[in-house]
PDB file of C-alpha atoms in Angstrom:
ATOM      1  CA  MET U   1       7.371  10.531  16.779  1.00  0.00           C
ATOM      2  CA  ALA U   2      10.868  10.378  15.327  1.00  0.00           C
ATOM      3  CA  GLU U   3      11.774  13.653  17.115  1.00  0.00           C
ATOM      4  CA  HIS U   4      11.398  11.824  20.440  1.00  0.00           C
ATOM      5  CA  PHE U   5      12.135   8.133  19.753  1.00  0.00           C
ATOM      6  CA  ARG U   6      13.824   5.789  17.343  1.00  0.00           C
ATOM      7  CA  VAL U   7      10.784   4.776  15.306  1.00  0.00           C
ATOM      8  CA  ILE U   8      10.768   1.461  13.462  1.00  0.00           C
ATOM      9  CA  ALA U   9       7.777   1.219  11.128  1.00  0.00           C
ATOM     10  CA  VAL U  10       7.400  -2.420  10.126  1.00  0.00           C
ATOM     11  CA  ASP U  11       5.618  -3.963   7.185  1.00  0.00           C
ATOM     12  CA  PRO U  12       4.953  -7.437   8.599  1.00  0.00           C
ATOM     13  CA  ARG U  13       4.662 -10.445   6.330  1.00  0.00           C
ATOM     14  CA  GLY U  14       2.175  -9.935   3.514  1.00  0.00           C
ATOM     15  CA  VAL U  15       2.226  -6.111   3.786  1.00  0.00           C
ATOM     16  CA  GLY U  16       3.898  -3.539   1.504  1.00  0.00           C
ATOM     17  CA  PRO U  17       7.234  -4.718   0.067  1.00  0.00           C
ATOM     18  CA  SER U  18       7.612  -7.568   2.579  1.00  0.00           C
ATOM     19  CA  ASP U  19       7.449 -11.167   1.425  1.00  0.00           C
ATOM     20  CA  LYS U  20       3.991 -12.629   1.023  1.00  0.00           C
ATOM     21  CA  PRO U  21       4.302 -16.323   1.911  1.00  0.00           C
ATOM     22  CA  HIS U  22       1.357 -18.707   1.958  1.00  0.00           C
ATOM     23  CA  GLY U  23       0.423 -19.300   5.577  1.00  0.00           C
ATOM     24  CA  GLY U  24       1.660 -17.956   8.879  1.00  0.00           C
ATOM     25  CA  TYR U  25      -0.746 -15.018   9.217  1.00  0.00           C
ATOM     26  CA  ASP U  26      -1.993 -15.901  12.684  1.00  0.00           C
ATOM     27  CA  THR U  27      -1.056 -13.204  15.203  1.00  0.00           C
ATOM     28  CA  GLY U  28       1.187 -15.529  17.240  1.00  0.00           C
ATOM     29  CA  THR U  29       3.421 -16.219  14.231  1.00  0.00           C
ATOM     30  CA  VAL U  30       3.587 -12.559  13.125  1.00  0.00           C
ATOM     31  CA  ALA U  31       4.231 -11.333  16.666  1.00  0.00           C
ATOM     32  CA  ALA U  32       7.143 -13.761  17.029  1.00  0.00           C
ATOM     33  CA  GLU U  33       8.599 -12.491  13.763  1.00  0.00           C
ATOM     34  CA  LEU U  34       8.446  -8.901  14.995  1.00  0.00           C
ATOM     35  CA  VAL U  35      10.237  -9.837  18.242  1.00  0.00           C
ATOM     36  CA  ALA U  36      12.929 -11.549  16.177  1.00  0.00           C
ATOM     37  CA  LEU U  37      13.237  -8.495  13.936  1.00  0.00           C
ATOM     38  CA  MET U  38      13.654  -6.121  16.883  1.00  0.00           C
ATOM     39  CA  ARG U  39      16.344  -8.374  18.374  1.00  0.00           C
ATOM     40  CA  ALA U  40      18.162  -8.370  15.030  1.00  0.00           C
ATOM     41  CA  LEU U  41      18.050  -4.568  15.142  1.00  0.00           C
ATOM     42  CA  GLY U  42      19.454  -4.588  18.664  1.00  0.00           C
ATOM     43  CA  HIS U  43      16.307  -4.005  20.747  1.00  0.00           C
ATOM     44  CA  GLU U  44      15.575  -6.599  23.432  1.00  0.00           C
ATOM     45  CA  ARG U  45      12.865  -4.350  24.922  1.00  0.00           C
ATOM     46  CA  PHE U  46      10.757  -1.738  23.179  1.00  0.00           C
ATOM     47  CA  ALA U  47       7.358  -0.024  23.148  1.00  0.00           C
ATOM     48  CA  MET U  48       4.801  -0.751  20.466  1.00  0.00           C
ATOM     49  CA  ALA U  49       1.841   1.009  18.891  1.00  0.00           C
ATOM     50  CA  GLY U  50      -0.536  -0.879  16.583  1.00  0.00           C
ATOM     51  CA  HIS U  51      -3.652   0.096  14.661  1.00  0.00           C
ATOM     52  CA  ASP U  52      -6.280  -2.293  13.282  1.00  0.00           C
ATOM     53  CA  VAL U  53      -4.506  -5.571  12.379  1.00  0.00           C
ATOM     54  CA  GLY U  54      -1.462  -4.031  14.098  1.00  0.00           C
ATOM     55  CA  MET U  55      -3.586  -3.944  17.261  1.00  0.00           C
ATOM     56  CA  TRP U  56      -4.292  -7.686  16.893  1.00  0.00           C
ATOM     57  CA  ILE U  57      -0.531  -8.313  16.564  1.00  0.00           C
ATOM     58  CA  GLY U  58       0.309  -5.936  19.450  1.00  0.00           C
ATOM     59  CA  TYR U  59      -1.975  -7.728  21.843  1.00  0.00           C
ATOM     60  CA  ALA U  60      -0.553 -11.082  20.802  1.00  0.00           C
ATOM     61  CA  LEU U  61       3.026  -9.842  21.171  1.00  0.00           C
ATOM     62  CA  ALA U  62       2.399  -8.442  24.651  1.00  0.00           C
ATOM     63  CA  ALA U  63       0.665 -11.656  25.763  1.00  0.00           C
ATOM     64  CA  ASP U  64       3.105 -14.128  24.197  1.00  0.00           C
ATOM     65  CA  HIS U  65       6.366 -12.255  24.931  1.00  0.00           C
ATOM     66  CA  ARG U  66       5.799 -10.724  28.351  1.00  0.00           C
ATOM     67  CA  ASP U  67       9.358  -9.592  28.985  1.00  0.00           C
ATOM     68  CA  VAL U  68       9.734  -7.726  25.722  1.00  0.00           C
ATOM     69  CA  LEU U  69       7.326  -4.787  25.700  1.00  0.00           C
ATOM     70  CA  GLU U  70       7.657  -1.807  28.004  1.00  0.00           C
ATOM     71  CA  ARG U  71       4.409  -0.115  26.902  1.00  0.00           C
ATOM     72  CA  LEU U  72       1.696  -0.890  24.378  1.00  0.00           C
ATOM     73  CA  ALA U  73      -0.648   1.443  22.526  1.00  0.00           C
ATOM     74  CA  LEU U  74      -3.671  -0.080  20.744  1.00  0.00           C
ATOM     75  CA  LEU U  75      -5.675   1.994  18.254  1.00  0.00           C
ATOM     76  CA  ASP U  76      -9.292   1.438  17.165  1.00  0.00           C
ATOM     77  CA  ALA U  77      -9.989  -2.175  16.364  1.00  0.00           C
ATOM     78  CA  THR U  78     -11.733  -5.173  17.785  1.00  0.00           C
ATOM     79  CA  ILE U  79      -9.926  -8.420  18.589  1.00  0.00           C
ATOM     80  CA  PRO U  80     -11.358 -11.815  17.542  1.00  0.00           C
ATOM     81  CA  GLY U  81     -11.548 -14.048  20.566  1.00  0.00           C
ATOM     82  CA  LEU U  82     -11.887 -11.129  22.986  1.00  0.00           C
ATOM     83  CA  ALA U  83     -14.902  -9.435  21.426  1.00  0.00           C
ATOM     84  CA  PRO U  84     -18.343 -11.067  21.582  1.00  0.00           C
ATOM     85  CA  ASP U  85     -19.382 -12.993  18.501  1.00  0.00           C
ATOM     86  CA  ILE U  86     -20.877 -10.691  15.881  1.00  0.00           C
ATOM     87  CA  PRO U  87     -24.600 -11.256  15.219  1.00  0.00           C
ATOM     88  CA  LEU U  88     -25.518 -11.729  11.558  1.00  0.00           C
ATOM     89  CA  PHE U  89     -28.686  -9.706  11.911  1.00  0.00           C
ATOM     90  CA  GLY U  90     -27.536  -6.480  13.547  1.00  0.00           C
ATOM     91  CA  SER U  91     -28.236  -2.858  12.743  1.00  0.00           C
ATOM     92  CA  GLU U  92     -27.241  -1.428   9.381  1.00  0.00           C
ATOM     93  CA  ALA U  93     -24.660   0.780  11.095  1.00  0.00           C
ATOM     94  CA  HIS U  94     -23.149  -2.274  12.782  1.00  0.00           C
ATOM     95  CA  ASN U  95     -23.105  -4.123   9.456  1.00  0.00           C
ATOM     96  CA  ASP U  96     -21.392  -1.224   7.689  1.00  0.00           C
ATOM     97  CA  LEU U  97     -18.660  -1.302  10.330  1.00  0.00           C
ATOM     98  CA  LEU U  98     -18.009  -5.033  10.427  1.00  0.00           C
ATOM     99  CA  TRP U  99     -19.313  -6.821   7.309  1.00  0.00           C
ATOM    100  CA  HIS U 100     -15.851  -7.003   5.759  1.00  0.00           C
ATOM    101  CA  PHE U 101     -14.733  -9.465   8.471  1.00  0.00           C
ATOM    102  CA  ALA U 102     -16.993 -12.156   6.955  1.00  0.00           C
ATOM    103  CA  PHE U 103     -16.164 -11.258   3.387  1.00  0.00           C
ATOM    104  CA  ASN U 104     -12.386 -11.109   3.866  1.00  0.00           C
ATOM    105  CA  ARG U 105     -12.295 -14.595   5.414  1.00  0.00           C
ATOM    106  CA  LYS U 106     -13.655 -16.236   2.290  1.00  0.00           C
ATOM    107  CA  ARG U 107     -11.222 -18.160   0.112  1.00  0.00           C
ATOM    108  CA  SER U 108     -10.630 -17.289  -3.566  1.00  0.00           C
ATOM    109  CA  VAL U 109     -14.039 -15.844  -4.352  1.00  0.00           C
ATOM    110  CA  ASN U 110     -13.304 -12.567  -2.611  1.00  0.00           C
ATOM    111  CA  GLU U 111     -10.025 -12.167  -4.491  1.00  0.00           C
ATOM    112  CA  GLN U 112     -11.835 -12.793  -7.764  1.00  0.00           C
ATOM    113  CA  LEU U 113     -14.485 -10.199  -6.929  1.00  0.00           C
ATOM    114  CA  VAL U 114     -12.043  -7.502  -5.727  1.00  0.00           C
ATOM    115  CA  ARG U 115      -9.155  -7.914  -8.172  1.00  0.00           C
ATOM    116  CA  GLY U 116      -9.285  -5.132 -10.734  1.00  0.00           C
ATOM    117  CA  ARG U 117     -11.876  -3.338  -8.570  1.00  0.00           C
ATOM    118  CA  GLU U 118      -9.693  -2.583  -5.582  1.00  0.00           C
ATOM    119  CA  HIS U 119     -10.636   1.119  -5.730  1.00  0.00           C
ATOM    120  CA  ILE U 120     -14.321   0.216  -5.370  1.00  0.00           C
ATOM    121  CA  TYR U 121     -13.928  -2.163  -2.433  1.00  0.00           C
ATOM    122  CA  TYR U 122     -11.287  -0.311  -0.447  1.00  0.00           C
ATOM    123  CA  GLY U 123     -12.626   3.103  -1.449  1.00  0.00           C
ATOM    124  CA  ASP U 124     -15.948   2.116   0.180  1.00  0.00           C
ATOM    125  CA  GLN U 125     -14.098   0.952   3.336  1.00  0.00           C
ATOM    126  CA  PHE U 126     -12.237   4.257   3.648  1.00  0.00           C
ATOM    127  CA  ARG U 127     -15.429   6.263   3.125  1.00  0.00           C
ATOM    128  CA  GLN U 128     -17.693   4.244   5.408  1.00  0.00           C
ATOM    129  CA  LYS U 129     -15.294   4.041   8.371  1.00  0.00           C
ATOM    130  CA  ALA U 130     -13.863   7.589   8.415  1.00  0.00           C
ATOM    131  CA  ALA U 131     -15.585  10.512  10.119  1.00  0.00           C
ATOM    132  CA  ARG U 132     -13.159  12.840   8.315  1.00  0.00           C
ATOM    133  CA  PRO U 133     -12.382  11.992   4.667  1.00  0.00           C
ATOM    134  CA  LEU U 134      -8.874  10.602   4.249  1.00  0.00           C
ATOM    135  CA  PRO U 135      -6.586  12.526   1.858  1.00  0.00           C
ATOM    136  CA  ASP U 136      -7.012  11.317  -1.705  1.00  0.00           C
ATOM    137  CA  SER U 137      -3.253  10.784  -1.876  1.00  0.00           C
ATOM    138  CA  ALA U 138      -3.351   8.399   1.078  1.00  0.00           C
ATOM    139  CA  VAL U 139      -6.261   6.405  -0.305  1.00  0.00           C
ATOM    140  CA  ALA U 140      -4.568   6.175  -3.689  1.00  0.00           C
ATOM    141  CA  PHE U 141      -1.360   4.942  -2.108  1.00  0.00           C
ATOM    142  CA  TYR U 142      -3.081   2.289  -0.009  1.00  0.00           C
ATOM    143  CA  VAL U 143      -5.228   1.031  -2.910  1.00  0.00           C
ATOM    144  CA  GLU U 144      -2.263   0.954  -5.285  1.00  0.00           C
ATOM    145  CA  SER U 145      -0.191  -1.061  -2.829  1.00  0.00           C
ATOM    146  CA  LEU U 146      -2.903  -3.745  -2.961  1.00  0.00           C
ATOM    147  CA  ALA U 147      -3.661  -3.503  -6.663  1.00  0.00           C
ATOM    148  CA  ARG U 148      -0.169  -3.737  -8.123  1.00  0.00           C
ATOM    149  CA  ASP U 149       0.607  -7.215  -6.810  1.00  0.00           C
ATOM    150  CA  PRO U 150      -1.976 -10.059  -6.797  1.00  0.00           C
ATOM    151  CA  GLU U 151      -0.123 -11.638  -3.898  1.00  0.00           C
ATOM    152  CA  ALA U 152      -0.684  -8.460  -1.843  1.00  0.00           C
ATOM    153  CA  LEU U 153      -4.440  -8.840  -2.154  1.00  0.00           C
ATOM    154  CA  ARG U 154      -4.283 -12.511  -1.187  1.00  0.00           C
ATOM    155  CA  ALA U 155      -2.017 -11.806   1.748  1.00  0.00           C
ATOM    156  CA  SER U 156      -4.262  -9.040   3.066  1.00  0.00           C
ATOM    157  CA  PHE U 157      -7.191 -11.513   3.113  1.00  0.00           C
ATOM    158  CA  ASP U 158      -4.975 -14.146   4.714  1.00  0.00           C
ATOM    159  CA  TYR U 159      -4.865 -12.110   7.912  1.00  0.00           C
ATOM    160  CA  TYR U 160      -8.626 -12.570   8.176  1.00  0.00           C
ATOM    161  CA  ARG U 161      -8.503 -16.211   7.049  1.00  0.00           C
ATOM    162  CA  ALA U 162      -6.461 -16.868  10.207  1.00  0.00           C
ATOM    163  CA  THR U 163      -9.391 -15.785  12.360  1.00  0.00           C
ATOM    164  CA  ASP U 164     -10.130 -19.274  13.694  1.00  0.00           C
ATOM    165  CA  ASP U 165      -6.517 -19.601  14.846  1.00  0.00           C
ATOM    166  CA  ASN U 166      -6.548 -16.120  16.345  1.00  0.00           C
ATOM    167  CA  ILE U 167      -9.751 -16.817  18.287  1.00  0.00           C
ATOM    168  CA  ALA U 168      -8.255 -19.980  19.766  1.00  0.00           C
ATOM    169  CA  GLN U 169      -5.006 -18.171  20.642  1.00  0.00           C
ATOM    170  CA  ASN U 170      -6.812 -15.235  22.236  1.00  0.00           C
ATOM    171  CA  HIS U 171      -9.002 -17.526  24.318  1.00  0.00           C
ATOM    172  CA  ARG U 172      -5.795 -18.790  25.850  1.00  0.00           C
ATOM    173  CA  ARG U 173      -4.173 -15.369  26.165  1.00  0.00           C
ATOM    174  CA  LYS U 174      -7.085 -13.703  27.981  1.00  0.00           C
ATOM    175  CA  ARG U 175      -6.699 -16.100  30.957  1.00  0.00           C
ATOM    176  CA  HIS U 176      -3.660 -14.034  31.948  1.00  0.00           C
ATOM    177  CA  PRO U 177      -4.299 -10.249  31.747  1.00  0.00           C
ATOM    178  CA  LEU U 178      -1.501  -8.021  30.525  1.00  0.00           C
ATOM    179  CA  THR U 179       0.452  -6.382  33.334  1.00  0.00           C
ATOM    180  CA  LEU U 180       2.320  -3.728  31.378  1.00  0.00           C
ATOM    181  CA  PRO U 181       0.880  -0.180  30.840  1.00  0.00           C
ATOM    182  CA  VAL U 182      -1.563  -0.135  27.918  1.00  0.00           C
ATOM    183  CA  LEU U 183      -3.112   2.877  26.162  1.00  0.00           C
ATOM    184  CA  SER U 184      -6.239   2.585  24.000  1.00  0.00           C
ATOM    185  CA  VAL U 185      -7.217   5.313  21.567  1.00  0.00           C
ATOM    186  CA  ALA U 186     -10.435   5.020  19.578  1.00  0.00           C
ATOM    187  CA  GLY U 187     -12.485   7.272  17.342  1.00  0.00           C
ATOM    188  CA  ALA U 188     -15.887   8.231  18.647  1.00  0.00           C
ATOM    189  CA  HIS U 189     -17.341   7.096  15.255  1.00  0.00           C
ATOM    190  CA  GLY U 190     -15.160   4.005  15.247  1.00  0.00           C
ATOM    191  CA  GLN U 191     -14.898   1.676  18.225  1.00  0.00           C
ATOM    192  CA  GLY U 192     -15.525   4.481  20.709  1.00  0.00           C
ATOM    193  CA  GLN U 193     -15.995   3.278  24.300  1.00  0.00           C
ATOM    194  CA  ARG U 194     -16.169  -0.328  23.086  1.00  0.00           C
ATOM    195  CA  LEU U 195     -12.367  -0.441  22.820  1.00  0.00           C
ATOM    196  CA  ALA U 196     -11.775   0.273  26.491  1.00  0.00           C
ATOM    197  CA  ASP U 197     -14.571  -2.149  27.403  1.00  0.00           C
ATOM    198  CA  LEU U 198     -12.870  -4.822  25.314  1.00  0.00           C
ATOM    199  CA  LEU U 199      -9.426  -4.302  26.823  1.00  0.00           C
ATOM    200  CA  GLY U 200     -10.456  -3.677  30.429  1.00  0.00           C
ATOM    201  CA  PRO U 201     -10.868  -7.394  31.356  1.00  0.00           C
ATOM    202  CA  VAL U 202      -7.545  -8.359  29.761  1.00  0.00           C
ATOM    203  CA  THR U 203      -5.311  -5.531  31.103  1.00  0.00           C
ATOM    204  CA  GLU U 204      -4.281  -4.426  34.570  1.00  0.00           C
ATOM    205  CA  GLN U 205      -3.012  -0.922  33.688  1.00  0.00           C
ATOM    206  CA  LEU U 206      -5.279   0.642  31.028  1.00  0.00           C
ATOM    207  CA  ASP U 207      -5.504   4.296  30.062  1.00  0.00           C
ATOM    208  CA  SER U 208      -8.087   5.047  27.403  1.00  0.00           C
ATOM    209  CA  ALA U 209      -9.101   7.936  25.174  1.00  0.00           C
ATOM    210  CA  VAL U 210     -11.906   8.424  22.694  1.00  0.00           C
ATOM    211  CA  LEU U 211     -11.340  11.125  20.047  1.00  0.00           C
ATOM    212  CA  PRO U 212     -14.418  13.150  18.970  1.00  0.00           C
ATOM    213  CA  ASP U 213     -15.135  13.701  15.261  1.00  0.00           C
ATOM    214  CA  CYS U 214     -12.957  10.687  14.454  1.00  0.00           C
ATOM    215  CA  GLY U 215     -13.712   7.382  12.800  1.00  0.00           C
ATOM    216  CA  HIS U 216     -11.633   4.240  12.532  1.00  0.00           C
ATOM    217  CA  TYR U 217      -8.567   5.720  10.861  1.00  0.00           C
ATOM    218  CA  VAL U 218      -7.197   7.512  13.917  1.00  0.00           C
ATOM    219  CA  PRO U 219      -3.629   8.223  12.654  1.00  0.00           C
ATOM    220  CA  GLU U 220      -4.870   9.708   9.345  1.00  0.00           C
ATOM    221  CA  GLU U 221      -7.937  11.508  10.713  1.00  0.00           C
ATOM    222  CA  HIS U 222      -6.480  13.043  13.850  1.00  0.00           C
ATOM    223  CA  PRO U 223      -2.694  12.685  13.972  1.00  0.00           C
ATOM    224  CA  ASP U 224      -2.137  15.669  16.305  1.00  0.00           C
ATOM    225  CA  ALA U 225      -4.759  14.505  18.819  1.00  0.00           C
ATOM    226  CA  LEU U 226      -3.287  11.023  18.702  1.00  0.00           C
ATOM    227  CA  LEU U 227       0.171  12.384  19.480  1.00  0.00           C
ATOM    228  CA  GLU U 228      -1.220  14.337  22.431  1.00  0.00           C
ATOM    229  CA  HIS U 229      -2.087  10.964  24.018  1.00  0.00           C
ATOM    230  CA  LEU U 230       0.701   8.826  22.614  1.00  0.00           C
ATOM    231  CA  LEU U 231       3.753  10.967  23.400  1.00  0.00           C
ATOM    232  CA  PRO U 232       3.069  11.409  27.164  1.00  0.00           C
ATOM    233  CA  PHE U 233       2.196   7.772  27.481  1.00  0.00           C
ATOM    234  CA  LEU U 234       5.443   6.636  25.858  1.00  0.00           C
ATOM    235  CA  HIS U 235       7.551   9.225  27.679  1.00  0.00           C
ATOM    236  CA  HIS U 236       6.211   8.131  31.091  1.00  0.00           C
TER     237      HIS U 236
END
């Protein structure tokens, strides 16, 4: 990416070395912070790509700040408030894919259960949701970033604890479909066609791709295939 563009890889609040305040993890707040960051760096307009929670934030940023984004790429996630409510009694495969949404939203008990066992909880997530095993070095890096700071674990759950706020915000946003060009890329063993079906009603210019032999972790599992879609879209 950096051979073609100036790439700014952001750790938003609560992530990596960024501050981990209490509160403010709804997508509207985080999106506004990213717009302010880009302006501070001298970019009034830019393109954005977001995966998973980054996809939640990307949709919010495009909807709330309509003169800022030139193009938006959204990678393999579902968006609370746009997706149908999740049934409690679904298939086992459906449960394996989505059960963490309910767990992550709990307060305090989930932190107590996961702290000191981060490799068990997140290791299972990486195994269950990847069609191709992620490199051990990547898994170790991600787990260590959550294990070394108790505030990091709390902040990661806080993104899910803002789900009620995000649902309310997205109910408002979806009344006005996005008009900018949007690219969706999903893994066939992740969201698959569901991602384009989710975004179709809330976008006016949607290109979509589903990568075979790929799960949820599109950038790690198939970086070259992702670039084959992402670079032409951003160069357009």
